[in-house]
XYZ file of N, CA and C in Angstrom:
765
model
N 3.556 -65.956 -5.612
C 4.268 -64.702 -5.308
C 3.607 -63.527 -6.027
N 3.227 -63.728 -7.290
C 2.582 -62.671 -8.061
C 1.263 -62.281 -7.403
N 0.529 -63.292 -6.870
C -0.748 -63.007 -6.212
C -0.533 -62.140 -4.976
N 0.519 -62.450 -4.195
C 0.816 -61.691 -2.978
C 1.169 -60.246 -3.329
N 1.961 -60.081 -4.392
C 2.347 -58.730 -4.821
C 1.129 -57.910 -5.205
N 0.232 -58.523 -5.981
C -0.980 -57.817 -6.400
C -1.871 -57.490 -5.212
N -1.920 -58.404 -4.238
C -2.733 -58.189 -3.044
C -2.193 -57.019 -2.231
N -0.860 -56.979 -2.063
C -0.251 -55.879 -1.319
C -0.479 -54.543 -2.016
N -0.395 -54.549 -3.343
C -0.628 -53.329 -4.101
C -2.059 -52.841 -3.916
N -3.001 -53.772 -3.936
C -4.406 -53.414 -3.755
C -4.660 -52.825 -2.373
N -4.020 -53.432 -1.352
C -4.169 -52.934 0.020
C -3.604 -51.529 0.137
N -2.437 -51.292 -0.465
C -1.806 -49.968 -0.406
C -2.683 -48.910 -1.060
N -3.280 -49.280 -2.190
C -4.143 -48.326 -2.882
C -5.366 -47.990 -2.052
N -5.850 -48.969 -1.306
C -7.045 -48.745 -0.494
C -6.786 -47.825 0.685
N -5.562 -47.847 1.219
C -5.286 -47.030 2.409
C -4.726 -45.669 2.063
N -4.539 -45.387 0.757
C -4.126 -44.044 0.367
C -5.233 -43.058 0.708
N -4.890 -41.817 1.077
C -5.929 -40.839 1.392
C -6.887 -40.670 0.222
N -8.158 -40.502 0.558
C -9.188 -40.332 -0.473
C -8.912 -39.107 -1.335
N -8.204 -38.136 -0.745
C -7.876 -36.880 -1.408
C -7.065 -37.059 -2.701
N -6.297 -38.161 -2.780
C -5.324 -38.298 -3.867
C -5.993 -38.531 -5.216
N -6.705 -37.547 -5.697
C -7.330 -37.625 -7.008
C -6.471 -36.935 -8.051
N -6.278 -35.652 -7.873
C -5.461 -34.885 -8.810
C -5.007 -33.617 -8.114
N -3.825 -33.160 -8.469
C -3.346 -31.899 -7.914
C -4.192 -30.770 -8.479
N -4.518 -29.800 -7.627
C -5.297 -28.656 -8.049
C -4.417 -27.424 -8.162
N -4.671 -26.623 -9.177
C -4.051 -25.308 -9.278
C -5.063 -24.321 -8.704
N -4.709 -23.652 -7.604
C -5.658 -22.819 -6.874
C -5.209 -21.367 -6.932
N -6.113 -20.496 -7.413
C -5.767 -19.088 -7.612
C -6.775 -18.156 -6.947
N -6.261 -17.042 -6.468
C -7.088 -15.945 -6.021
C -6.401 -14.654 -6.430
N -6.908 -13.507 -5.954
C -6.398 -12.222 -6.424
C -6.164 -11.257 -5.271
N -5.563 -10.118 -5.588
C -5.401 -9.037 -4.614
C -6.716 -8.264 -4.561
N -7.524 -8.532 -3.532
C -8.860 -7.952 -3.457
C -9.305 -7.910 -1.999
N -8.540 -7.182 -1.184
C -8.797 -7.128 0.260
C -10.182 -6.526 0.546
N -10.857 -7.038 1.620
C -10.391 -8.052 2.567
C -10.767 -9.480 2.175
N -11.297 -9.667 0.953
C -11.717 -11.004 0.532
C -10.501 -11.896 0.297
N -9.502 -11.356 -0.397
C -8.261 -12.100 -0.642
C -7.152 -11.100 -0.943
N -5.956 -11.416 -0.460
C -4.792 -10.563 -0.707
C -3.557 -11.315 -0.238
N -2.396 -10.713 -0.423
C -1.160 -11.365 0.016
C -0.431 -10.478 1.018
N 0.213 -11.118 1.971
C 1.038 -10.442 2.967
C 2.388 -11.156 3.001
N 3.438 -10.431 2.613
C 4.782 -11.032 2.551
C 4.777 -12.302 1.702
N 4.025 -12.256 0.603
C 4.005 -13.388 -0.304
C 3.058 -14.515 0.077
N 2.345 -14.368 1.203
C 1.426 -15.412 1.652
C -0.017 -14.932 1.521
N -0.919 -15.796 1.032
C -2.314 -15.390 0.853
C -3.049 -15.257 2.175
N -3.977 -14.318 2.235
C -4.778 -14.119 3.434
C -6.095 -13.473 3.023
N -7.000 -13.327 3.977
C -8.285 -12.713 3.700
C -9.440 -13.649 3.992
N -10.648 -13.127 3.916
C -11.845 -13.905 4.248
C -11.943 -15.174 3.408
N -11.950 -15.020 2.088
C -12.121 -16.172 1.207
C -10.944 -17.137 1.311
N -9.746 -16.594 1.470
C -8.558 -17.446 1.602
C -8.682 -18.336 2.837
N -9.094 -17.756 3.954
C -9.215 -18.545 5.182
C -10.330 -19.585 5.082
N -11.399 -19.261 4.353
C -12.452 -20.246 4.124
C -11.916 -21.407 3.284
N -11.210 -21.094 2.213
C -10.643 -22.141 1.357
C -9.609 -22.970 2.120
N -8.786 -22.321 2.908
C -7.791 -23.054 3.696
C -8.456 -24.007 4.680
N -9.569 -23.592 5.265
C -10.302 -24.475 6.178
C -10.883 -25.664 5.426
N -11.404 -25.420 4.217
C -11.890 -26.524 3.389
C -10.744 -27.473 3.051
N -9.600 -26.915 2.657
C -8.443 -27.739 2.315
C -8.034 -28.637 3.486
N -8.066 -28.080 4.664
C -7.693 -28.849 5.854
C -8.607 -30.059 6.023
N -9.885 -29.859 5.751
C -10.866 -30.917 5.984
C -10.879 -31.968 4.883
N -10.496 -31.578 3.662
C -10.457 -32.559 2.576
C -9.035 -33.081 2.336
N -8.121 -32.650 3.214
C -6.718 -33.087 3.149
C -6.053 -32.688 1.827
N -6.275 -31.443 1.457
C -5.647 -30.886 0.257
C -4.562 -29.901 0.678
N -3.348 -30.068 0.139
C -2.228 -29.204 0.507
C -1.691 -28.403 -0.686
N -2.457 -28.327 -1.751
C -2.019 -27.557 -2.913
C -1.970 -26.071 -2.561
N -0.929 -25.365 -2.981
C -0.767 -23.962 -2.592
C -1.780 -23.041 -3.266
N -2.137 -21.986 -2.562
C -2.978 -20.928 -3.118
C -2.061 -19.846 -3.666
N -2.246 -19.500 -4.931
C -1.415 -18.473 -5.560
C -2.233 -17.211 -5.806
N -1.660 -16.061 -5.441
C -2.318 -14.775 -5.664
C -1.818 -14.199 -6.980
N -2.731 -14.035 -7.937
C -2.362 -13.576 -9.282
C -3.362 -12.513 -9.736
N -3.024 -11.732 -10.765
C -4.026 -10.831 -11.340
C -5.240 -11.617 -11.827
N -6.424 -11.040 -11.648
C -7.644 -11.765 -11.998
C -7.645 -12.211 -13.457
N -7.169 -11.387 -14.361
C -7.173 -11.738 -15.785
C -6.355 -13.008 -16.038
N -5.239 -13.152 -15.306
C -4.419 -14.354 -15.471
C -5.138 -15.587 -14.922
N -5.739 -15.445 -13.735
C -6.475 -16.565 -13.160
C -7.633 -16.977 -14.051
N -8.316 -15.984 -14.620
C -9.439 -16.264 -15.507
C -8.982 -17.028 -16.752
N -7.874 -16.630 -17.318
C -7.352 -17.295 -18.520
C -7.042 -18.762 -18.227
N -6.401 -19.020 -17.099
C -6.062 -20.400 -16.736
C -7.333 -21.214 -16.504
N -8.317 -20.596 -15.832
C -9.576 -21.283 -15.550
C -10.274 -21.738 -16.817
N -10.202 -20.940 -17.850
C -10.908 -21.261 -19.091
C -10.127 -22.212 -19.991
N -8.890 -22.517 -19.614
C -8.045 -23.339 -20.478
C -7.620 -24.665 -19.860
N -7.614 -24.772 -18.537
C -7.039 -25.948 -17.892
C -8.006 -26.595 -16.906
N -8.040 -27.948 -16.880
C -8.837 -28.637 -15.863
C -8.130 -28.576 -14.512
N -8.811 -29.050 -13.471
C -8.233 -29.133 -12.124
C -7.741 -27.775 -11.629
N -8.530 -26.743 -11.930
C -8.176 -25.390 -11.522
C -9.291 -24.805 -10.668
N -8.893 -24.108 -9.609
C -9.837 -23.444 -8.704
C -9.542 -21.947 -8.730
N -10.591 -21.128 -8.839
C -10.435 -19.677 -8.804
C -11.505 -19.100 -7.883
N -11.071 -18.231 -6.967
C -12.022 -17.617 -6.032
C -11.523 -16.220 -5.671
N -12.413 -15.340 -5.172
C -13.848 -15.535 -5.055
C -14.497 -14.999 -6.330
N -15.335 -15.804 -6.951
C -15.921 -15.462 -8.240
C -17.392 -15.111 -8.088
N -17.778 -13.963 -8.652
C -19.186 -13.577 -8.644
C -19.988 -14.502 -9.552
N -21.085 -14.994 -9.024
C -21.946 -15.880 -9.813
C -22.738 -15.075 -10.839
N -22.679 -15.490 -12.094
C -23.498 -14.915 -13.155
C -23.991 -16.058 -14.045
N -25.082 -15.869 -14.787
C -25.561 -16.925 -15.696
C -24.493 -17.355 -16.700
N -23.730 -16.400 -17.228
C -22.697 -16.735 -18.206
C -21.621 -17.612 -17.580
N -21.232 -17.308 -16.360
C -20.178 -18.090 -15.699
C -20.664 -19.478 -15.297
N -21.959 -19.603 -15.052
C -22.508 -20.923 -14.739
C -22.368 -21.873 -15.926
N -22.286 -21.335 -17.121
C -22.108 -22.159 -18.316
C -20.667 -22.613 -18.494
N -19.748 -21.962 -17.795
C -18.323 -22.238 -17.959
C -17.733 -23.088 -16.842
N -18.257 -22.917 -15.610
C -17.614 -23.521 -14.445
C -18.626 -24.184 -13.517
N -18.090 -24.960 -12.561
C -18.873 -25.414 -11.413
C -18.519 -24.506 -10.245
N -19.520 -24.126 -9.458
C -19.294 -23.210 -8.346
C -19.940 -23.744 -7.082
N -19.274 -23.527 -5.939
C -19.877 -23.820 -4.647
C -19.864 -22.547 -3.804
N -20.904 -22.365 -3.030
C -20.993 -21.167 -2.215
C -22.438 -20.871 -1.884
N -22.746 -19.610 -1.566
C -21.829 -18.464 -1.581
C -20.922 -18.417 -0.357
N -19.768 -17.759 -0.525
C -18.868 -17.552 0.598
C -18.855 -16.085 1.036
N -19.537 -15.223 0.279
C -19.717 -13.826 0.670
C -20.799 -13.228 -0.219
N -21.496 -12.212 0.297
C -22.519 -11.533 -0.487
C -22.398 -10.021 -0.300
N -22.661 -9.296 -1.362
C -22.588 -7.847 -1.288
C -23.349 -7.237 -2.447
N -22.948 -6.032 -2.870
C -23.573 -5.357 -3.999
C -22.505 -4.757 -4.893
N -22.826 -4.597 -6.173
C -21.959 -3.915 -7.132
C -22.524 -2.515 -7.352
N -21.682 -1.506 -7.142
C -22.153 -0.126 -7.152
C -21.314 0.774 -8.053
N -21.916 1.897 -8.427
C -21.171 2.990 -9.034
C -20.824 3.986 -7.923
N -19.530 4.257 -7.762
C -19.073 5.234 -6.770
C -18.557 6.480 -7.476
N -18.832 7.647 -6.860
C -18.314 8.924 -7.350
C -17.726 9.681 -6.164
N -16.954 10.712 -6.448
C -16.449 11.557 -5.374
C -17.615 12.234 -4.656
N -17.386 12.558 -3.394
C -18.442 13.118 -2.560
C -19.068 14.375 -3.165
N -18.249 15.198 -3.807
C -18.754 16.459 -4.358
C -19.195 16.359 -5.818
N -19.286 15.138 -6.332
C -19.686 14.948 -7.724
C -21.112 15.444 -7.957
N -21.331 16.039 -9.120
C -22.653 16.524 -9.486
C -23.422 15.516 -10.350
N -22.807 14.356 -10.576
C -23.480 13.336 -11.374
C -24.740 12.843 -10.667
N -25.765 12.578 -11.454
C -27.020 12.046 -10.926
C -27.365 10.788 -11.716
N -27.317 9.635 -11.063
C -27.524 8.366 -11.758
C -28.700 7.632 -11.124
N -29.716 7.381 -11.924
C -30.885 6.649 -11.430
C -31.105 5.340 -12.178
N -30.211 5.040 -13.132
C -30.281 3.782 -13.875
C -28.884 3.457 -14.399
N -28.720 2.223 -14.832
C -27.412 1.832 -15.357
C -27.109 2.582 -16.653
N -28.134 2.915 -17.416
C -27.915 3.657 -18.662
C -27.429 5.078 -18.404
N -27.830 5.662 -17.278
C -27.357 7.010 -16.939
C -25.834 7.043 -16.826
N -25.255 5.931 -16.352
C -23.800 5.877 -16.168
C -23.054 5.907 -17.495
N -23.744 5.599 -18.579
C -23.106 5.637 -19.895
C -22.783 7.063 -20.330
N -23.389 8.042 -19.643
C -23.159 9.444 -19.994
C -21.921 10.014 -19.301
N -21.373 9.276 -18.333
C -20.168 9.742 -17.643
C -18.984 9.729 -18.601
N -18.007 10.569 -18.332
C -16.830 10.637 -19.210
C -16.060 9.327 -19.212
N -15.865 8.753 -18.009
C -15.133 7.491 -17.914
C -15.546 6.749 -16.649
N -15.683 5.429 -16.786
C -16.033 4.561 -15.658
C -14.853 3.624 -15.396
N -14.245 3.758 -14.243
C -13.114 2.913 -13.892
C -13.568 1.542 -13.428
N -12.865 0.514 -13.880
C -13.236 -0.851 -13.531
C -12.004 -1.746 -13.610
N -11.986 -2.800 -12.818
C -10.896 -3.774 -12.777
C -11.009 -4.689 -13.993
N -9.962 -4.742 -14.802
C -9.980 -5.503 -16.058
C -10.321 -6.984 -15.842
N -11.241 -7.483 -16.638
C -11.692 -8.881 -16.657
C -12.517 -9.266 -15.427
N -12.810 -8.298 -14.572
C -13.629 -8.571 -13.395
C -15.093 -8.711 -13.797
N -15.924 -9.131 -12.843
C -17.349 -9.238 -13.137
C -17.935 -7.872 -13.468
N -17.401 -6.817 -12.822
C -17.876 -5.470 -13.122
C -17.566 -5.089 -14.570
N -16.362 -5.407 -15.013
C -15.953 -5.144 -16.384
C -16.859 -5.891 -17.363
N -17.082 -7.163 -17.096
C -17.929 -7.978 -17.966
C -19.369 -7.483 -17.968
N -19.833 -7.035 -16.791
C -21.195 -6.535 -16.678
C -21.399 -5.271 -17.521
N -20.437 -4.363 -17.453
C -20.548 -3.130 -18.221
C -20.468 -3.407 -19.731
N -19.620 -4.342 -20.105
C -19.531 -4.691 -21.532
C -20.825 -5.314 -22.024
N -21.469 -6.140 -21.177
C -22.761 -6.727 -21.547
C -23.805 -5.650 -21.782
N -23.685 -4.547 -21.038
C -24.624 -3.432 -21.202
C -24.139 -2.432 -22.255
N -23.106 -2.820 -22.984
C -22.599 -2.052 -24.132
C -22.107 -0.651 -23.752
N -21.394 -0.584 -22.637
C -20.744 0.666 -22.257
C -19.586 0.948 -23.222
N -19.436 2.194 -23.599
C -18.318 2.588 -24.459
C -17.352 3.518 -23.737
N -17.597 3.767 -22.446
C -16.764 4.695 -21.674
C -16.026 3.994 -20.534
N -15.717 2.722 -20.745
C -15.016 1.940 -19.720
C -13.530 2.297 -19.725
N -12.983 2.499 -18.524
C -11.543 2.738 -18.354
C -10.986 1.598 -17.512
N -10.608 0.479 -18.157
C -10.136 -0.689 -17.392
C -8.754 -0.461 -16.789
N -8.520 -1.048 -15.624
C -7.224 -0.932 -14.949
C -6.705 -2.316 -14.581
N -5.427 -2.398 -14.332
C -4.806 -3.691 -14.010
C -5.066 -4.128 -12.576
N -5.459 -3.186 -11.715
C -5.792 -3.510 -10.327
C -6.962 -2.634 -9.879
N -7.752 -3.093 -8.904
C -8.814 -2.239 -8.356
C -8.243 -0.980 -7.719
N -7.059 -1.082 -7.123
C -6.428 0.067 -6.479
C -6.196 1.201 -7.468
N -5.775 0.856 -8.674
C -5.521 1.879 -9.682
C -6.800 2.641 -10.029
N -7.913 1.934 -10.129
C -9.184 2.595 -10.408
C -9.559 3.545 -9.277
N -9.359 3.109 -8.037
C -9.674 3.961 -6.891
C -8.809 5.223 -6.908
N -7.532 5.074 -7.227
C -6.633 6.229 -7.290
C -7.050 7.184 -8.410
N -7.470 6.621 -9.530
C -7.916 7.457 -10.646
C -9.156 8.261 -10.268
N -10.046 7.639 -9.483
C -11.232 8.364 -9.029
C -10.836 9.520 -8.114
N -9.926 9.260 -7.175
C -9.531 10.304 -6.235
C -8.819 11.461 -6.951
N -8.151 11.160 -8.056
C -7.446 12.198 -8.819
C -8.318 12.802 -9.920
N -9.598 12.403 -9.948
C -10.582 12.914 -10.903
C -10.234 12.591 -12.359
N -9.541 11.477 -12.553
C -9.243 11.035 -13.906
C -10.386 10.206 -14.487
N -11.255 9.729 -13.617
C -12.487 9.051 -14.031
C -13.630 9.664 -13.234
N -14.841 9.545 -13.737
C -16.023 10.100 -13.064
C -16.662 9.110 -12.108
N -16.617 7.828 -12.509
C -17.257 6.776 -11.728
C -16.308 5.602 -11.539
N -16.495 4.917 -10.437
C -15.743 3.690 -10.154
C -16.766 2.600 -9.905
N -16.681 1.525 -10.656
C -17.604 0.407 -10.509
C -16.924 -0.689 -9.694
N -17.468 -0.989 -8.510
C -16.821 -1.934 -7.605
C -17.842 -2.471 -6.599
N -17.504 -3.561 -5.938
C -18.378 -4.119 -4.914
C -18.182 -3.413 -3.577
N -19.239 -3.338 -2.791
C -19.166 -2.709 -1.467
C -18.272 -3.493 -0.511
N -18.068 -4.784 -0.789
C -17.277 -5.620 0.116
C -15.816 -5.190 0.173
N -15.289 -4.743 -0.947
C -13.861 -4.429 -1.005
C -13.566 -2.940 -1.127
N -14.589 -2.126 -1.411
C -14.364 -0.689 -1.608
C -13.655 -0.030 -0.421
N -14.044 -0.283 0.834
C -13.366 0.382 1.954
C -11.877 0.084 2.032
N -11.487 -1.168 1.863
C -10.077 -1.546 1.945
C -9.277 -0.962 0.788
N -9.869 -0.978 -0.404
C -9.177 -0.443 -1.581
C -8.963 1.064 -1.430
N -9.999 1.761 -0.971
C -9.871 3.208 -0.768
C -8.833 3.528 0.306
N -8.808 2.736 1.363
C -7.819 2.962 2.428
C -6.406 2.826 1.884
N -6.200 1.832 1.008
C -4.884 1.645 0.394
C -4.541 2.814 -0.530
N -5.574 3.472 -1.056
C -5.368 4.622 -1.942
C -5.212 5.923 -1.157
N -5.231 5.826 0.166
C -5.079 7.009 0.999
C -6.370 7.782 1.189
N -7.513 7.111 0.993
C -8.814 7.748 1.127
C -9.710 6.879 2.016
N -11.001 7.207 2.042
C -11.960 6.422 2.819
C -13.328 6.521 2.177
N -14.281 5.784 2.727
C -15.647 5.828 2.213
C -16.274 7.203 2.420
N -15.731 7.996 3.330
C -16.239 9.355 3.541
C -15.936 10.273 2.355
N -14.975 9.861 1.519
C -14.579 10.678 0.370
C -15.409 10.386 -0.879
N -16.226 9.332 -0.821
C -17.011 8.935 -1.990
C -18.472 8.743 -1.607
N -19.284 8.552 -2.613
C -20.686 8.212 -2.378
C -21.125 7.189 -3.415
N -22.009 6.310 -3.000
C -22.558 5.318 -3.920
C -23.766 5.927 -4.607
N -23.706 6.010 -5.928
C -24.774 6.651 -6.680
C -25.846 5.675 -7.147
N -25.435 4.430 -7.400
C -26.409 3.483 -7.939
C -25.898 2.055 -7.733
N -26.792 1.173 -7.303
C -26.467 -0.248 -7.147
C -26.917 -1.001 -8.394
N -25.956 -1.634 -9.039
C -26.253 -2.354 -10.281
C -26.907 -3.704 -9.998
N -26.302 -4.457 -9.072
C -26.806 -5.798 -8.791
C -26.237 -6.303 -7.477
N -26.800 -7.390 -7.008
C -26.223 -8.088 -5.859
C -24.977 -8.826 -6.324
N -24.114 -9.115 -5.378
C -22.829 -9.743 -5.691
C -22.667 -10.973 -4.807
N -22.848 -12.164 -5.389
C -22.734 -13.415 -4.638
C -21.442 -14.115 -5.052
N -20.543 -14.284 -4.110
C -19.211 -14.808 -4.405
C -19.110 -16.298 -4.110
N -18.483 -17.011 -5.043
C -18.379 -18.477 -4.970
C -16.928 -18.933 -5.172
N -16.690 -20.193 -4.827
C -15.447 -20.882 -5.188
C -15.736 -21.608 -6.497
N -14.910 -21.365 -7.506
C -15.192 -21.877 -8.845
C -14.185 -22.933 -9.282
N -14.675 -23.948 -9.993
C -13.844 -25.055 -10.489
C -13.950 -25.119 -12.008
N -12.830 -25.303 -12.676
C -12.825 -25.354 -14.131
C -13.391 -26.676 -14.648
N -13.793 -26.665 -15.914
C -14.261 -27.886 -16.555
C -13.144 -28.926 -16.537
N -13.519 -30.168 -16.292
C -12.535 -31.242 -16.241
C -12.089 -31.578 -14.836
N -12.450 -30.759 -13.855
C -12.129 -31.068 -12.466
C -13.028 -32.211 -12.013
N -12.473 -33.257 -11.367
C -13.296 -34.414 -10.994
C -14.483 -34.030 -10.120
N -15.627 -34.630 -10.429
C -16.842 -34.365 -9.663
C -16.659 -34.694 -8.188
N -15.928 -35.793 -7.898
C -15.693 -36.178 -6.501
C -14.983 -35.075 -5.736
N -14.038 -34.442 -6.399
C -13.277 -33.357 -5.772
C -14.207 -32.194 -5.403
N -15.040 -31.800 -6.354
C -15.945 -30.679 -6.125
C -16.936 -30.997 -5.012
N -17.449 -32.226 -5.008
C -18.403 -32.622 -3.977
C -17.750 -32.651 -2.590
N -16.490 -33.061 -2.514
C -15.771 -33.043 -1.234
C -15.684 -31.612 -0.699
N -15.344 -30.696 -1.574
C -15.227 -29.289 -1.162
C -16.589 -28.747 -0.733
N -17.623 -29.113 -1.451
C -18.967 -28.649 -1.098
C -19.365 -29.152 0.282
N -19.146 -30.441 0.543
C -19.510 -31.008 1.840
C -18.701 -30.361 2.964
N -17.435 -30.064 2.701
C -16.610 -29.401 3.711
C -17.131 -27.995 3.997
N -17.576 -27.286 2.955
C -18.138 -25.944 3.142
C -19.422 -26.021 3.968
N -20.258 -27.004 3.688
C -21.474 -27.207 4.481
C -21.112 -27.415 5.945
N -20.087 -28.235 6.199
C -19.673 -28.552 7.566
C -19.163 -27.324 8.314
N -18.345 -26.493 7.653
C -17.781 -25.354 8.377
C -18.842 -24.275 8.618
N -19.892 -24.278 7.801
C -21.003 -23.372 8.090
C -21.841 -23.909 9.241
N -21.982 -25.232 9.300
C -22.806 -25.847 10.343
C -22.167 -25.768 11.728
N -20.835 -25.854 11.794
C -20.189 -25.894 13.121
C -19.729 -24.520 13.617
N -20.044 -23.457 12.866
C -19.738 -22.111 13.334
C -18.411 -21.548 12.871
N -17.581 -22.376 12.232
C -16.263 -21.907 11.792
C -16.382 -20.820 10.735
N -17.315 -21.003 9.816
C -17.490 -20.031 8.739
C -17.881 -18.663 9.283
N -18.839 -18.626 10.190
C -19.291 -17.352 10.764
C -18.157 -16.647 11.493
N -17.320 -17.405 12.187
C -16.179 -16.809 12.889
C -15.229 -16.138 11.900
N -14.923 -16.831 10.817
C -14.035 -16.266 9.793
C -14.677 -15.023 9.172
N -15.945 -15.120 8.851
C -16.652 -14.025 8.175
C -16.648 -12.759 9.022
N -16.989 -12.897 10.294
C -17.075 -11.731 11.178
C -15.703 -11.165 11.510
N -14.666 -11.967 11.349
C -13.302 -11.466 11.549
C -12.980 -10.406 10.501
N -13.484 -10.603 9.290
C -13.162 -9.703 8.188
C -14.271 -8.711 7.876
N -15.518 -9.127 8.069
C -16.666 -8.254 7.815
C -17.566 -8.263 9.051
N -17.129 -7.600 10.112
C -17.825 -7.698 11.409
C -19.254 -7.197 11.405
N -19.611 -6.333 10.465
C -20.963 -5.767 10.451
C -21.880 -6.409 9.427
N -21.402 -7.472 8.787
C -22.176 -8.125 7.736
C -22.663 -9.505 8.180
N -23.810 -9.913 7.687
C -24.350 -11.242 8.001
C -23.803 -12.270 7.018
N -23.198 -13.353 7.497
C -22.641 -14.360 6.581
C -23.731 -15.168 5.894
N -23.535 -15.517 4.621
C -24.504 -16.370 3.922
C -24.366 -17.821 4.389
N -25.395 -18.357 4.998
C -25.282 -19.670 5.640
C -25.768 -20.816 4.759
N -26.403 -20.534 3.631
C -26.821 -21.599 2.733
C -25.611 -22.019 1.882
N -25.659 -23.233 1.360
C -24.597 -23.721 0.475
C -25.217 -24.451 -0.697
N -24.731 -24.162 -1.885
C -25.247 -24.831 -3.080
C -24.115 -25.025 -4.076
N -24.365 -25.922 -5.001
C -23.471 -26.102 -6.143
C -24.241 -25.728 -7.395
N -23.663 -24.872 -8.212
C -24.323 -24.431 -9.440
C -23.342 -24.548 -10.602
N -23.878 -24.469 -11.808
C -23.018 -24.495 -12.980
C -22.858 -25.876 -13.560
N -21.762 -26.052 -14.302
C -21.508 -27.291 -15.023
C -21.285 -28.470 -14.080
């Protein structure tokens, strides 16, 4: 009887979905059109890509939209955590595993259309009175690495955009991917600003915290490869960024 019980248990374990490794805590932020919430539900380019991956790997863990600083704190403290969309940097590769890219763009300094500022290098921006940036974002970290002392961090990208329109800051540091949507929410448009200088390219990835099972990360990577190969990724990308070319390569970097 004991043998039969053990045999049945072994059979049951074998037919459980392969997905049943560990529950994931999945976070993103308010950063339209890449990710945002509508009536409490997540949406956006990166959200739809992640949801498609979840469907294929049979993962039903909820996606939570939180401030980036909160998601970052959890990522650095807890295993089995996913945070997206994260800009790839050498420093972040030392902290996390990343798969992607799921979007590509540039990080720029924006000023009002009538601004007299002239910026031809990143050091020139240090002479501005104040540079608005989203707290704990890659832009914030980038400026701190360059030892900026005129950073004006905000709790949301929208607040920085509003501060620029009200002339409370001279420059706004943000990616071109989200600047149009953020400005629209602020009651403005790209016609009201100008890009003075491009700091770097911006390659966005899905990031996994240390301690997340390797099998889990590899499943997500293979699913991302599949949705790029069968055209699903391009459809999602052009839905949100119709004039941009989707990044079709897929890699895993980091820890």
